[in-house]
mmCIF file of C-alpha atoms in Angstrom:
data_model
loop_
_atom_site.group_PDB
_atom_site.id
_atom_site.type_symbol
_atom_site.label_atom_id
_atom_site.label_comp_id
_atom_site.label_asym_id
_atom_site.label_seq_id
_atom_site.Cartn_x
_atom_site.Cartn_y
_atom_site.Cartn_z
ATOM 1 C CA UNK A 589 64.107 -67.734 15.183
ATOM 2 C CA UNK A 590 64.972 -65.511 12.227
ATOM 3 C CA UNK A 591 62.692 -62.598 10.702
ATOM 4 C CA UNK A 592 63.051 -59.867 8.601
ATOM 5 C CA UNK A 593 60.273 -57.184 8.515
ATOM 6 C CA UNK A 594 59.860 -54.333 5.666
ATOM 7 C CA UNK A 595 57.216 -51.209 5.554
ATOM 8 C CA UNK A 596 54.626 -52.452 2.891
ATOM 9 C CA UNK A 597 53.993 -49.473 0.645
ATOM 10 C CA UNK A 598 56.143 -46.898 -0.998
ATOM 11 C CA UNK A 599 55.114 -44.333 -3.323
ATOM 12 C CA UNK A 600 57.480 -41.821 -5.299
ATOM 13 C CA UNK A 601 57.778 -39.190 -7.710
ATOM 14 C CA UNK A 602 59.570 -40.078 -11.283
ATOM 15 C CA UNK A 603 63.086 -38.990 -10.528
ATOM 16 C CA UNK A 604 62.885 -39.184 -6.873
ATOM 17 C CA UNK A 605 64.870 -41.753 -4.616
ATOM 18 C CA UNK A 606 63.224 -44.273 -2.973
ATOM 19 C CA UNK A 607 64.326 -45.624 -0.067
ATOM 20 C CA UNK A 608 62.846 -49.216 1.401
ATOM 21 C CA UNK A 609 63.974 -50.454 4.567
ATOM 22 C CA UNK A 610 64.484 -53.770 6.308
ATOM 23 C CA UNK A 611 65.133 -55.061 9.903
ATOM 24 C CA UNK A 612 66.156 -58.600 10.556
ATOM 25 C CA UNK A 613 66.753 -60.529 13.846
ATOM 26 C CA UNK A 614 69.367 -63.039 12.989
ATOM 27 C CA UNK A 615 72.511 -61.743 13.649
ATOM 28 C CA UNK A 616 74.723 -64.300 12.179
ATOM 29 C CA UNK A 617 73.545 -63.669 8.573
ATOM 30 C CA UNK A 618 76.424 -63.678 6.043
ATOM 31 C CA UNK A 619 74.636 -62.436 2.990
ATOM 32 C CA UNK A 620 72.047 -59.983 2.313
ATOM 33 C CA UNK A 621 69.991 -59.817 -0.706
ATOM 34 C CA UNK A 622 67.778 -57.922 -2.586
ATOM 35 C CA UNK A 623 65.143 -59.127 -4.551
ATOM 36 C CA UNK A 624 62.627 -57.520 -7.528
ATOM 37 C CA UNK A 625 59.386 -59.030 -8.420
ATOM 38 C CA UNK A 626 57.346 -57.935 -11.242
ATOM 39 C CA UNK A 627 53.654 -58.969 -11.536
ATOM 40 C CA UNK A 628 53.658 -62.295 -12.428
ATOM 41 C CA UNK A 629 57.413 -63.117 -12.260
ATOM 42 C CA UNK A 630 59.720 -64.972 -10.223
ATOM 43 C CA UNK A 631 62.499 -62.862 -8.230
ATOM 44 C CA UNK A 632 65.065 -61.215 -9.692
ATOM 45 C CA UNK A 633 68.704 -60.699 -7.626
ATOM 46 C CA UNK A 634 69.022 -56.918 -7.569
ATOM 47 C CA UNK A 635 71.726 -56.856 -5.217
ATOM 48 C CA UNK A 636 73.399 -58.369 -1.982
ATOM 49 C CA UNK A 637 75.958 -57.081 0.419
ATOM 50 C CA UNK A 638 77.973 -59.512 2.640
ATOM 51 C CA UNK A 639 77.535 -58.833 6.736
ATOM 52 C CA UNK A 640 81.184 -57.313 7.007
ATOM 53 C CA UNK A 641 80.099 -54.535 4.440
ATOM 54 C CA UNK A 642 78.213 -51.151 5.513
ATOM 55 C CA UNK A 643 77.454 -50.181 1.979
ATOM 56 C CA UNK A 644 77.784 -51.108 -0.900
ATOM 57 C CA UNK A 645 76.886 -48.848 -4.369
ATOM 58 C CA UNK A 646 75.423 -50.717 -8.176
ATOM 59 C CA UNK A 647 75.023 -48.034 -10.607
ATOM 60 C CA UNK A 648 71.613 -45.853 -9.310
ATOM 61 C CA UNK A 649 71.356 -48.835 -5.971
ATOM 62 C CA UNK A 650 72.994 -48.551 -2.814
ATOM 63 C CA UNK A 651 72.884 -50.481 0.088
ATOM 64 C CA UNK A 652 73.677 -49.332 3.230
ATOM 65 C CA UNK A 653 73.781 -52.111 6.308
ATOM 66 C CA UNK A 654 74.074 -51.047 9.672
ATOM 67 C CA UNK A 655 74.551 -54.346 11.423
ATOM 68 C CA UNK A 656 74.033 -53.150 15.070
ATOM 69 C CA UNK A 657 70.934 -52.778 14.328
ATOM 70 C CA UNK A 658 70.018 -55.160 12.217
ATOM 71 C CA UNK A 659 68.706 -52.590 9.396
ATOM 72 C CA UNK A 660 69.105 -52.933 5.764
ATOM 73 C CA UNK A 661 68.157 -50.511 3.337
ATOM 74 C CA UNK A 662 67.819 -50.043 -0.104
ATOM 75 C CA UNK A 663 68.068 -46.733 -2.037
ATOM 76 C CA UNK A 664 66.915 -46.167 -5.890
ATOM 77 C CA UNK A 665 68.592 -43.151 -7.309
ATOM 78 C CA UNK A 666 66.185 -41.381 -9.837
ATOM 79 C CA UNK A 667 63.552 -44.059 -9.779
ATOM 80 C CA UNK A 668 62.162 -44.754 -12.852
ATOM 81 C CA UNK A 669 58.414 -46.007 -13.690
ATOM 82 C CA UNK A 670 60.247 -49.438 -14.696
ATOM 83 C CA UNK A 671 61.245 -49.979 -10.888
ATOM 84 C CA UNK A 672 57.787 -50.438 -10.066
ATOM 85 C CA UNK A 673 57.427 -53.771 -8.441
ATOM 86 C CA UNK A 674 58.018 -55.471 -5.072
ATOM 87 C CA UNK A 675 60.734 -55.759 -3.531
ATOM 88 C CA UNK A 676 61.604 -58.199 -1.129
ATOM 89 C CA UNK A 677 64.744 -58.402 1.758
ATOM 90 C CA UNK A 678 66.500 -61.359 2.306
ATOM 91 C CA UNK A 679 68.956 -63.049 5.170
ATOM 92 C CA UNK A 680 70.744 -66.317 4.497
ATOM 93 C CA UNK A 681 69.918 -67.661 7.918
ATOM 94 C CA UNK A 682 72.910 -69.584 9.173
ATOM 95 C CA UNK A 683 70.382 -71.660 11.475
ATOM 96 C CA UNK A 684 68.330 -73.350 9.401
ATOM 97 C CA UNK A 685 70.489 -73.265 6.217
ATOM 98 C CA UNK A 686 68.055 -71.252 3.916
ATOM 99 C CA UNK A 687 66.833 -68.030 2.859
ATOM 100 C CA UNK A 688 64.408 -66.236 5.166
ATOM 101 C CA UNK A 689 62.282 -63.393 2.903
ATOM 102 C CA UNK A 690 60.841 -60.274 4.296
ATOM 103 C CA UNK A 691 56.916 -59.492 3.487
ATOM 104 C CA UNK A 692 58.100 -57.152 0.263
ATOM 105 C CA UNK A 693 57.541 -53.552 -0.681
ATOM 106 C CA UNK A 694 55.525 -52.391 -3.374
ATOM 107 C CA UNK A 695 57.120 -49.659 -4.831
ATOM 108 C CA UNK A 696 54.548 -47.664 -6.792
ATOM 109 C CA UNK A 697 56.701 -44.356 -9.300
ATOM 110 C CA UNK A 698 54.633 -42.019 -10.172
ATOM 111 C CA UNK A 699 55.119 -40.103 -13.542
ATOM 112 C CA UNK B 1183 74.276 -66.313 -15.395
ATOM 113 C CA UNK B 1184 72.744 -69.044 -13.683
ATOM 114 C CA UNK B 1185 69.333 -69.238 -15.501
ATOM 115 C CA UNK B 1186 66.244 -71.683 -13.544
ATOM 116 C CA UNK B 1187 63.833 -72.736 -16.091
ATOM 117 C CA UNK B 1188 60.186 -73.211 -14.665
ATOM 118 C CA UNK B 1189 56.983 -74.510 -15.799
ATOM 119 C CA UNK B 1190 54.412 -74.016 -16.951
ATOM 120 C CA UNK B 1191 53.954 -70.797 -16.415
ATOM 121 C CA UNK B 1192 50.484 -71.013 -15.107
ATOM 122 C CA UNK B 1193 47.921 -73.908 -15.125
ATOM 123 C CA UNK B 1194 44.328 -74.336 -14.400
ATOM 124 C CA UNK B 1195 43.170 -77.738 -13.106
ATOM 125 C CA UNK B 1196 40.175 -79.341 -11.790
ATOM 126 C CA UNK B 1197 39.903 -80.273 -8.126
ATOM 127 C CA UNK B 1198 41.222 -83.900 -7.218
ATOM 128 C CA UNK B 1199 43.681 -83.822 -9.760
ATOM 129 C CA UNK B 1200 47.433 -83.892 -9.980
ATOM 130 C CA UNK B 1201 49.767 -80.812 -10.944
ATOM 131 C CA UNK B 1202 53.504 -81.150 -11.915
ATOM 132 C CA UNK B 1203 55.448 -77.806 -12.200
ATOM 133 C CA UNK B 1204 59.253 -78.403 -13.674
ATOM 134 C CA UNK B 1205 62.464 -77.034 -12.531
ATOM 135 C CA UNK B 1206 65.403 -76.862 -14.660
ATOM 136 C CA UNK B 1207 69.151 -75.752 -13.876
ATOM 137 C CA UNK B 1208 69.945 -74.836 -18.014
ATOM 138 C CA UNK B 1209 73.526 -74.008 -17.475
ATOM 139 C CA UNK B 1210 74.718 -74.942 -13.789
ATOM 140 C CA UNK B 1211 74.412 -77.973 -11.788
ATOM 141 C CA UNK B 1212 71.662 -77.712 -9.061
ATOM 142 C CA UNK B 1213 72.182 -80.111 -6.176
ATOM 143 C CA UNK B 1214 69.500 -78.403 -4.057
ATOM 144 C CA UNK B 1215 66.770 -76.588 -4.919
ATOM 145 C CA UNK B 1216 64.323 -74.659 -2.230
ATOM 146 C CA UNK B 1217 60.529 -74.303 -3.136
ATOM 147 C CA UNK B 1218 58.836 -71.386 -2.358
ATOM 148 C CA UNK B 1219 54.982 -70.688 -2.013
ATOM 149 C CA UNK B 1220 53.312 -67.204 -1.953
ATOM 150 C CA UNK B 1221 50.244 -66.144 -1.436
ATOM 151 C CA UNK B 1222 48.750 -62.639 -2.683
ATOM 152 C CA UNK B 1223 50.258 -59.862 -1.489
ATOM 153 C CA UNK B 1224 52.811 -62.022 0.803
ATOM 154 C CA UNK B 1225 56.144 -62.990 0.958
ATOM 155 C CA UNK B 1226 57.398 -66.388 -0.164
ATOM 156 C CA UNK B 1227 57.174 -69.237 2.160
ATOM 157 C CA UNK B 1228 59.812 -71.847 2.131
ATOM 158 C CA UNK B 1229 57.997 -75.040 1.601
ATOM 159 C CA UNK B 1230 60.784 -77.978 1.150
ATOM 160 C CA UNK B 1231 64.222 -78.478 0.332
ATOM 161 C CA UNK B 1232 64.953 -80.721 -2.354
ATOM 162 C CA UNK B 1233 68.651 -82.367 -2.713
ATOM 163 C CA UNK B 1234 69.726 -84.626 -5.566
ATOM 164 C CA UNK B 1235 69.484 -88.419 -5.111
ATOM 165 C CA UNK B 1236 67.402 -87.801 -1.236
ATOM 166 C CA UNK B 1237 64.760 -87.224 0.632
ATOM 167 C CA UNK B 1238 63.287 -83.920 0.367
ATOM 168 C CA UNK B 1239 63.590 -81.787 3.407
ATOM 169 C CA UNK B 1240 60.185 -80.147 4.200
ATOM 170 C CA UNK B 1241 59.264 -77.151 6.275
ATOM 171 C CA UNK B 1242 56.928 -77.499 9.343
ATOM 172 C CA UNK B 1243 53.182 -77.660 8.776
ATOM 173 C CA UNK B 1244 53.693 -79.102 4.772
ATOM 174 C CA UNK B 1245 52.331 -81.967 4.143
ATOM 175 C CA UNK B 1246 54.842 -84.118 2.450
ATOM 176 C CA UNK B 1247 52.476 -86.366 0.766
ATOM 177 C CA UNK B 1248 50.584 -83.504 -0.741
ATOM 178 C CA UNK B 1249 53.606 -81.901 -2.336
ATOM 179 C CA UNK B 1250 55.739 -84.585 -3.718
ATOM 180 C CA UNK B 1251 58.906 -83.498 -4.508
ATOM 181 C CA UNK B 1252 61.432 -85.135 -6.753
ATOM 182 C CA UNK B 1253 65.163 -84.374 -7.427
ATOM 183 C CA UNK B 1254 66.267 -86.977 -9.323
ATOM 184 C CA UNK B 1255 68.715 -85.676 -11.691
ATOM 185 C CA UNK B 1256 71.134 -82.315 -11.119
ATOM 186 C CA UNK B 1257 69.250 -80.249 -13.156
ATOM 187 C CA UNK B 1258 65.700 -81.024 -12.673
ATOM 188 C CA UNK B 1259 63.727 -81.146 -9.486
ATOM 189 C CA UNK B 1260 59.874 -81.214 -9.697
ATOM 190 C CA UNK B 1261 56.881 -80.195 -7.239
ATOM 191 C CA UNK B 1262 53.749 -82.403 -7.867
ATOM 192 C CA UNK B 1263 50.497 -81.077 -5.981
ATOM 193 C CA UNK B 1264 48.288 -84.094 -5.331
ATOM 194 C CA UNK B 1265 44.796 -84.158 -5.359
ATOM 195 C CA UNK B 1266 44.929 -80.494 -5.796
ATOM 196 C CA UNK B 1267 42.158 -78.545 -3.781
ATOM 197 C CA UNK B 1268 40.988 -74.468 -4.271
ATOM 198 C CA UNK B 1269 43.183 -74.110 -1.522
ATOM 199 C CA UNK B 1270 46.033 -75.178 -2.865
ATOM 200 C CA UNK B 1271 46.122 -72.274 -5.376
ATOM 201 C CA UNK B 1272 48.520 -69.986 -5.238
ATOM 202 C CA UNK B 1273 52.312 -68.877 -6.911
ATOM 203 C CA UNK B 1274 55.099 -71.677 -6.547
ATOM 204 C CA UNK B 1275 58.624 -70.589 -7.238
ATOM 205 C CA UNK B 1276 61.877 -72.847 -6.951
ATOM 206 C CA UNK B 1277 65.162 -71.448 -6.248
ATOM 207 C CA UNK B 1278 68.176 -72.976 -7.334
ATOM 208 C CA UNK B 1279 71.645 -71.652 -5.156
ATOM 209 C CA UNK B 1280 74.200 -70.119 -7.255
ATOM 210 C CA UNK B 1281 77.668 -70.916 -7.938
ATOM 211 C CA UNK B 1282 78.934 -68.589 -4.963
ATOM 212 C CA UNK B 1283 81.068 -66.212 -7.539
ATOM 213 C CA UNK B 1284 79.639 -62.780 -9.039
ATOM 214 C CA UNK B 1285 76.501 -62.622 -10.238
ATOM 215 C CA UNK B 1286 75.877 -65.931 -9.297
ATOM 216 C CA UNK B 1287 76.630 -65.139 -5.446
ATOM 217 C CA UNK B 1288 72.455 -65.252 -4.917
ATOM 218 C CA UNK B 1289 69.804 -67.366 -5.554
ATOM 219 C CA UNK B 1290 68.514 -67.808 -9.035
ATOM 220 C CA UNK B 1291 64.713 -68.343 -9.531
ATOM 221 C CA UNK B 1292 62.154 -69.520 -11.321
ATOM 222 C CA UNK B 1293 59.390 -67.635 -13.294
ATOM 223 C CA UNK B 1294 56.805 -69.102 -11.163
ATOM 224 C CA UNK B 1295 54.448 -70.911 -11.244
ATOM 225 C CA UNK B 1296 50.690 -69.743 -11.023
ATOM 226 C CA UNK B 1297 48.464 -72.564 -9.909
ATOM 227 C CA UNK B 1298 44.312 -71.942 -10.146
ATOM 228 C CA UNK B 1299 42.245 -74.940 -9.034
ATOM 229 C CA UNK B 1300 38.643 -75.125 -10.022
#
C-alpha cells in the first residue's frame, strides 16, 4: 500500500533554510504536493511538482524529487517567523484514487 | 482560485447529539469531495469520498452510519456526526479537487472544522 513518512520536528534560525524531507512508497504517483497548516487552519497548497520533474523552484521554495528513491524534499530559502507551521507531504496515489498525507513537520523559526 | 468554504469553524456539542459541518465549492464545481479527519499532532486521515448524486465512498474502519455524508448538489457536500461521542472530537477538513490547471492543479481545502463533544 502507499505511505509517505516525514521527520517530525524542525527548528531554524530566522534567515536560515530549512529543509523538510519526505519518502514515499508508491511509485506510480503523478503529483506531489506540499501542504502548510497553521494552528487552527485547513491546508494550504504551497507547492507540487509532477513525477517527471527533479526540481522545481517558487520564489524562496524549491523542490527537489529524486524519484529513485522515492524522496521529496522541501527547501525554505531565508525562513521567516511567518513559515512557522506544519507542513505536510503528499502523493496522489494512483491505487486508490486519493491523496495519501505524510505525518507533517512542525517547523518551529526562531528569531 | 478555487476557494472551499467550511463550517462552522468550530462547535461544541453535548454527547448524543447530531453535528453538521458544511462544505461549499464558492467558485468551481465540486463533483467529489474527500473528508479528512486529524487528530492532534497527526496527519489527516481520509475518512470518505463523497461524489455528487451517489453513494459516498468510505474508508476502511468508518462507520458509515456514524458519519453521514451527503453530496447532493455540486457545490455542497456535508459531514453529519451522529450521536456524537467525546471520541468523536477532533479536526474535520474536506477537500475539494481542483480544476487540474495552475494554481488549481492541487487540492483546495477547507478551514476545518474543530469538533469538541462534552
Amino acid at each position: 500500500g502507499e505511505d509517505v513518512e516525514q521527520s517530525l520536528f524542525l527548528s531554524v534560525r530566522e534567515g536560515d533554510s530549512s529543509v523538510i524531507n519526505c519518502t514515499y512508497t508508491d511509485s506510480s504517483s503523478t503529483y506531489l504536493y506540499w501542504y502548510k497548516q497553521e494552528p487552527g487552519a485547513g491546508l494550504q497548497l504551497l507547492t507540487y511538482i509532477f513525477s517527471n520533474m527533479d526540481m522545481k523552484q517558487d520564489q524562496r521554495l524549491t523542490v527537489l524529487l529524486n524519484k529513485k528513491d522515492k524522496h521529496l524534499s522541501l527547501r525554505i530559502a531565508d525562513t521567516q517567523t511567518g513559515d512557522s507551521a506544519i507542513y505536510f507531504c503528499a502523493e496522489w496515489a494512483e491505487y486508490g484514487n486519493k491523496l495519501v498525507f505524510g505525518a507533517g513537520t512542525i517547523l518551529r523559526v526562531k528569531s | 482560485g478555487a476557494v472551499v468554504s467550511q463550517h462552522p469553524s468550530w462547535v461544541i456539542c453535548k454527547s448524543g447529539t447530531s453535528v453538521k459541518i458544511e462544505c461549499r465549492s464558492l467558485d468551481f464545481q465540486a463533483t467529489t469531495m474527500f473528508w479528512y479527519r486529524q487528530f492532534p499532532k497527526q496527519s489527516l486521515m481520509l475518512m470518505a469520498t463523497s461524489n455528487e448524486g451517489s453513494k459516498a465512498t468510505y474508508e476502511q474502519g468508518v462507520e458509515k452510519d456514524k458519519f453521514l455524508i451527503n453530496h447532493a448538489s455540486l457545490t455542497l457536500s456535508t459531514l453529519t456526526v451522529t450521536s456524537a461521542h467525546p471520541e468523536d472530537s477532533s479536526f474535520y477538513i474536506c477537500s475539494a479537487p481542483g480544476t487540474g490547471h495552475g494554481d488549481s492543479i492541487g487540492y483546495t481545502f477547507g478551514s476545518g472544522t474543530r469538533l469538541t463533544v462534552v
